[in-house]
PDB file of C-alpha atoms in Angstrom:
ATOM      1  CA  ALA O   1       0.000   0.000   0.000  1.00 73.00           C
ATOM      2  CA  VAL O   2       1.166   3.510  -0.758  1.00 80.00           C
ATOM      3  CA  ASN O   3      -0.496   6.419   1.016  1.00 86.00           C
ATOM      4  CA  CYS O   4       0.126  10.129   0.787  1.00 88.00           C
ATOM      5  CA  GLU O   5      -1.402  12.564   3.233  1.00 90.00           C
ATOM      6  CA  TYR O   6      -1.291  16.309   2.622  1.00 90.00           C
ATOM      7  CA  LYS O   7      -3.438  19.165   3.960  1.00 90.00           C
ATOM      8  CA  LYS O   8      -6.302  17.003   5.258  1.00 91.00           C
ATOM      9  CA  HIS O   9      -6.312  14.983   2.056  1.00 90.00           C
ATOM     10  CA  LEU O  10      -5.457  11.256   1.977  1.00 89.00           C
ATOM     11  CA  LEU O  11      -4.490   9.504  -1.256  1.00 87.00           C
ATOM     12  CA  LEU O  12      -4.709   5.710  -1.068  1.00 84.00           C
ATOM     13  CA  TRP O  13      -3.250   3.211  -3.486  1.00 79.00           C
ATOM     14  CA  MET O  14      -3.425  -0.518  -2.833  1.00 70.00           C
ATOM     15  CA  CYS O  15      -1.560  -3.035  -4.939  1.00 60.00           C
ATOM     16  CA  GLY O  16      -3.258  -6.190  -6.182  1.00 57.00           C
ATOM     17  CA  LYS O  17      -4.458  -8.706  -3.663  1.00 57.00           C
ATOM     18  CA  ASP O  18      -3.774 -12.407  -3.501  1.00 54.00           C
ATOM     19  CA  CYS O  19      -7.158 -14.084  -3.104  1.00 55.00           C
ATOM     20  CA  ALA O  20      -5.479 -17.316  -2.020  1.00 61.00           C
ATOM     21  CA  ARG O  21      -4.359 -15.620   1.210  1.00 60.00           C
ATOM     22  CA  GLY O  22      -7.632 -13.871   1.960  1.00 62.00           C
ATOM     23  CA  ASP O  23      -9.237 -10.527   1.304  1.00 65.00           C
ATOM     24  CA  TYR O  24      -7.167  -8.273   3.552  1.00 72.00           C
ATOM     25  CA  GLY O  25      -7.119  -5.251   1.216  1.00 73.00           C
ATOM     26  CA  GLU O  26     -10.555  -3.912   2.096  1.00 76.00           C
ATOM     27  CA  TYR O  27      -9.865  -4.156   5.815  1.00 80.00           C
ATOM     28  CA  LEU O  28      -6.472  -2.514   5.430  1.00 82.00           C
ATOM     29  CA  ASN O  29      -7.960   0.377   3.412  1.00 81.00           C
ATOM     30  CA  TRP O  30     -10.644   0.864   6.049  1.00 83.00           C
ATOM     31  CA  GLU O  31      -8.004   1.030   8.801  1.00 88.00           C
ATOM     32  CA  PHE O  32      -6.054   3.647   6.783  1.00 87.00           C
ATOM     33  CA  ILE O  33      -9.231   5.712   6.380  1.00 87.00           C
ATOM     34  CA  LYS O  34     -10.091   5.524  10.099  1.00 91.00           C
ATOM     35  CA  ALA O  35      -6.551   6.544  11.100  1.00 92.00           C
ATOM     36  CA  ALA O  36      -6.543   9.469   8.663  1.00 91.00           C
ATOM     37  CA  LYS O  37      -9.936  10.645   9.919  1.00 91.00           C
ATOM     38  CA  SER O  38      -8.630  10.617  13.494  1.00 94.00           C
ATOM     39  CA  ARG O  39      -5.801  12.916  12.311  1.00 93.00           C
ATOM     40  CA  GLY O  40      -8.290  15.348  10.768  1.00 93.00           C
ATOM     41  CA  CYS O  41      -8.372  14.278   7.107  1.00 91.00           C
ATOM     42  CA  THR O  42     -11.593  15.260   5.375  1.00 89.00           C
ATOM     43  CA  VAL O  43     -11.009  13.926   1.834  1.00 87.00           C
ATOM     44  CA  VAL O  44      -9.928  10.444   0.765  1.00 84.00           C
ATOM     45  CA  GLU O  45      -9.027   9.516  -2.800  1.00 82.00           C
ATOM     46  CA  ASN O  46      -8.812   5.802  -3.454  1.00 78.00           C
ATOM     47  CA  TRP O  47      -6.674   5.546  -6.559  1.00 75.00           C
ATOM     48  CA  GLY O  48      -6.742   2.548  -8.819  1.00 67.00           C
ATOM     49  CA  THR O  49      -6.133   1.408 -12.329  1.00 61.00           C
ATOM     50  CA  GLU O  50      -9.411   2.933 -13.528  1.00 64.00           C
ATOM     51  CA  GLN O  51     -10.814  -0.513 -14.209  1.00 66.00           C
ATOM     52  CA  LYS O  52     -14.582  -0.983 -14.117  1.00 69.00           C
ATOM     53  CA  MET O  53     -14.212  -3.915 -11.721  1.00 68.00           C
ATOM     54  CA  LEU O  54     -13.006  -1.485  -9.025  1.00 71.00           C
ATOM     55  CA  CYS O  55     -16.082   0.764  -9.268  1.00 73.00           C
ATOM     56  CA  VAL O  56     -18.244  -1.476  -7.065  1.00 75.00           C
ATOM     57  CA  TYR O  57     -15.513  -1.664  -4.419  1.00 72.00           C
ATOM     58  CA  LYS O  58     -14.874   2.084  -4.423  1.00 74.00           C
ATOM     59  CA  SER O  59     -18.595   2.871  -4.265  1.00 76.00           C
ATOM     60  CA  LYS O  60     -18.717   1.276  -0.781  1.00 74.00           C
ATOM     61  CA  PHE O  61     -17.099   4.407   0.601  1.00 72.00           C
ATOM     62  CA  ASN O  62     -19.951   6.772  -0.428  1.00 70.00           C
ATOM     63  CA  PRO O  63     -17.903   8.766  -2.940  1.00 70.00           C
ATOM     64  CA  SER O  64     -18.767  12.019  -4.603  1.00 75.00           C
ATOM     65  CA  LEU O  65     -17.943  12.114  -8.278  1.00 74.00           C
ATOM     66  CA  GLN O  66     -15.232  14.506  -9.378  1.00 74.00           C
ATOM     67  CA  PRO O  67     -13.786  14.770 -12.866  1.00 78.00           C
ATOM     68  CA  SER O  68     -10.165  13.856 -13.361  1.00 74.00           C
ATOM     69  CA  TYR O  69      -7.915  14.100 -16.384  1.00 79.00           C
ATOM     70  CA  VAL O  70      -4.887  12.212 -17.603  1.00 75.00           C
ATOM     71  CA  LEU O  71      -2.392  13.571 -20.071  1.00 77.00           C
ATOM     72  CA  ALA O  72      -0.011  11.031 -21.535  1.00 76.00           C
ATOM     73  CA  ARG O  73       2.631  11.084 -24.191  1.00 78.00           C
ATOM     74  CA  ASP O  74       4.034   7.819 -25.403  1.00 84.00           C
ATOM     75  CA  ASP O  75       5.835   6.169 -28.261  1.00 91.00           C
ATOM     76  CA  ALA O  76       5.173   2.831 -29.969  1.00 92.00           C
ATOM     77  CA  ILE O  77       6.554   0.894 -26.986  1.00 91.00           C
ATOM     78  CA  GLY O  78       4.331   2.832 -24.579  1.00 87.00           C
ATOM     79  CA  ARG O  79       1.249   2.171 -26.720  1.00 88.00           C
ATOM     80  CA  LEU O  80       2.142  -1.515 -26.905  1.00 89.00           C
ATOM     81  CA  ALA O  81       2.545  -1.681 -23.125  1.00 84.00           C
ATOM     82  CA  GLY O  82      -0.820   0.043 -22.620  1.00 82.00           C
ATOM     83  CA  TRP O  83      -2.537  -2.290 -25.059  1.00 84.00           C
ATOM     84  CA  THR O  84      -0.948  -5.311 -23.406  1.00 82.00           C
ATOM     85  CA  TYR O  85      -2.100  -4.248 -19.955  1.00 76.00           C
ATOM     86  CA  SER O  86      -5.656  -3.432 -20.975  1.00 75.00           C
ATOM     87  CA  HIS O  87      -6.212  -6.451 -23.220  1.00 76.00           C
ATOM     88  CA  ILE O  88      -4.233  -9.212 -21.543  1.00 73.00           C
ATOM     89  CA  ILE O  89      -3.680  -8.408 -17.879  1.00 64.00           C
ATOM     90  CA  GLY O  90      -7.096  -6.710 -17.614  1.00 62.00           C
ATOM     91  CA  ASN O  91      -8.811  -9.791 -19.087  1.00 67.00           C
ATOM     92  CA  HIS O  92      -9.691 -12.051 -16.129  1.00 65.00           C
ATOM     93  CA  ARG O  93      -9.592 -15.286 -18.126  1.00 67.00           C
ATOM     94  CA  LEU O  94      -6.184 -14.575 -19.672  1.00 64.00           C
ATOM     95  CA  HIS O  95      -4.829 -13.228 -16.389  1.00 58.00           C
ATOM     96  CA  SER O  96      -5.763 -16.428 -14.536  1.00 63.00           C
ATOM     97  CA  LEU O  97      -4.069 -18.512 -17.237  1.00 62.00           C
ATOM     98  CA  LEU O  98      -0.894 -16.456 -16.953  1.00 60.00           C
ATOM     99  CA  LYS O  99      -0.930 -16.722 -13.166  1.00 59.00           C
ATOM    100  CA  ALA O 100      -1.402 -20.504 -13.283  1.00 56.00           C
ATOM    101  CA  GLY O 101       1.591 -20.990 -15.596  1.00 51.00           C
TER     102      GLY O 101
END
């Protein structure tokens, strides 16, 4: 987990979880949020990979919607890496096959 706290604003980022060991990520995030609130934080941003599968999880925290923007410049290798991530790693069936091998 990587957290950044600045001016009553907490930014959370949790790496992928290993379902074989249990679902500790949600509990850990909740503990981070409680600790930040006790220190006076009023805003929490739960960053992710902007995948639709995370929307249900993030909605548990009663979020307000705020627009965000991403500006990226890449070359052919960067586009290939982005395509690979979104089409192979982001595909649950392919991802499970890669993990099993």
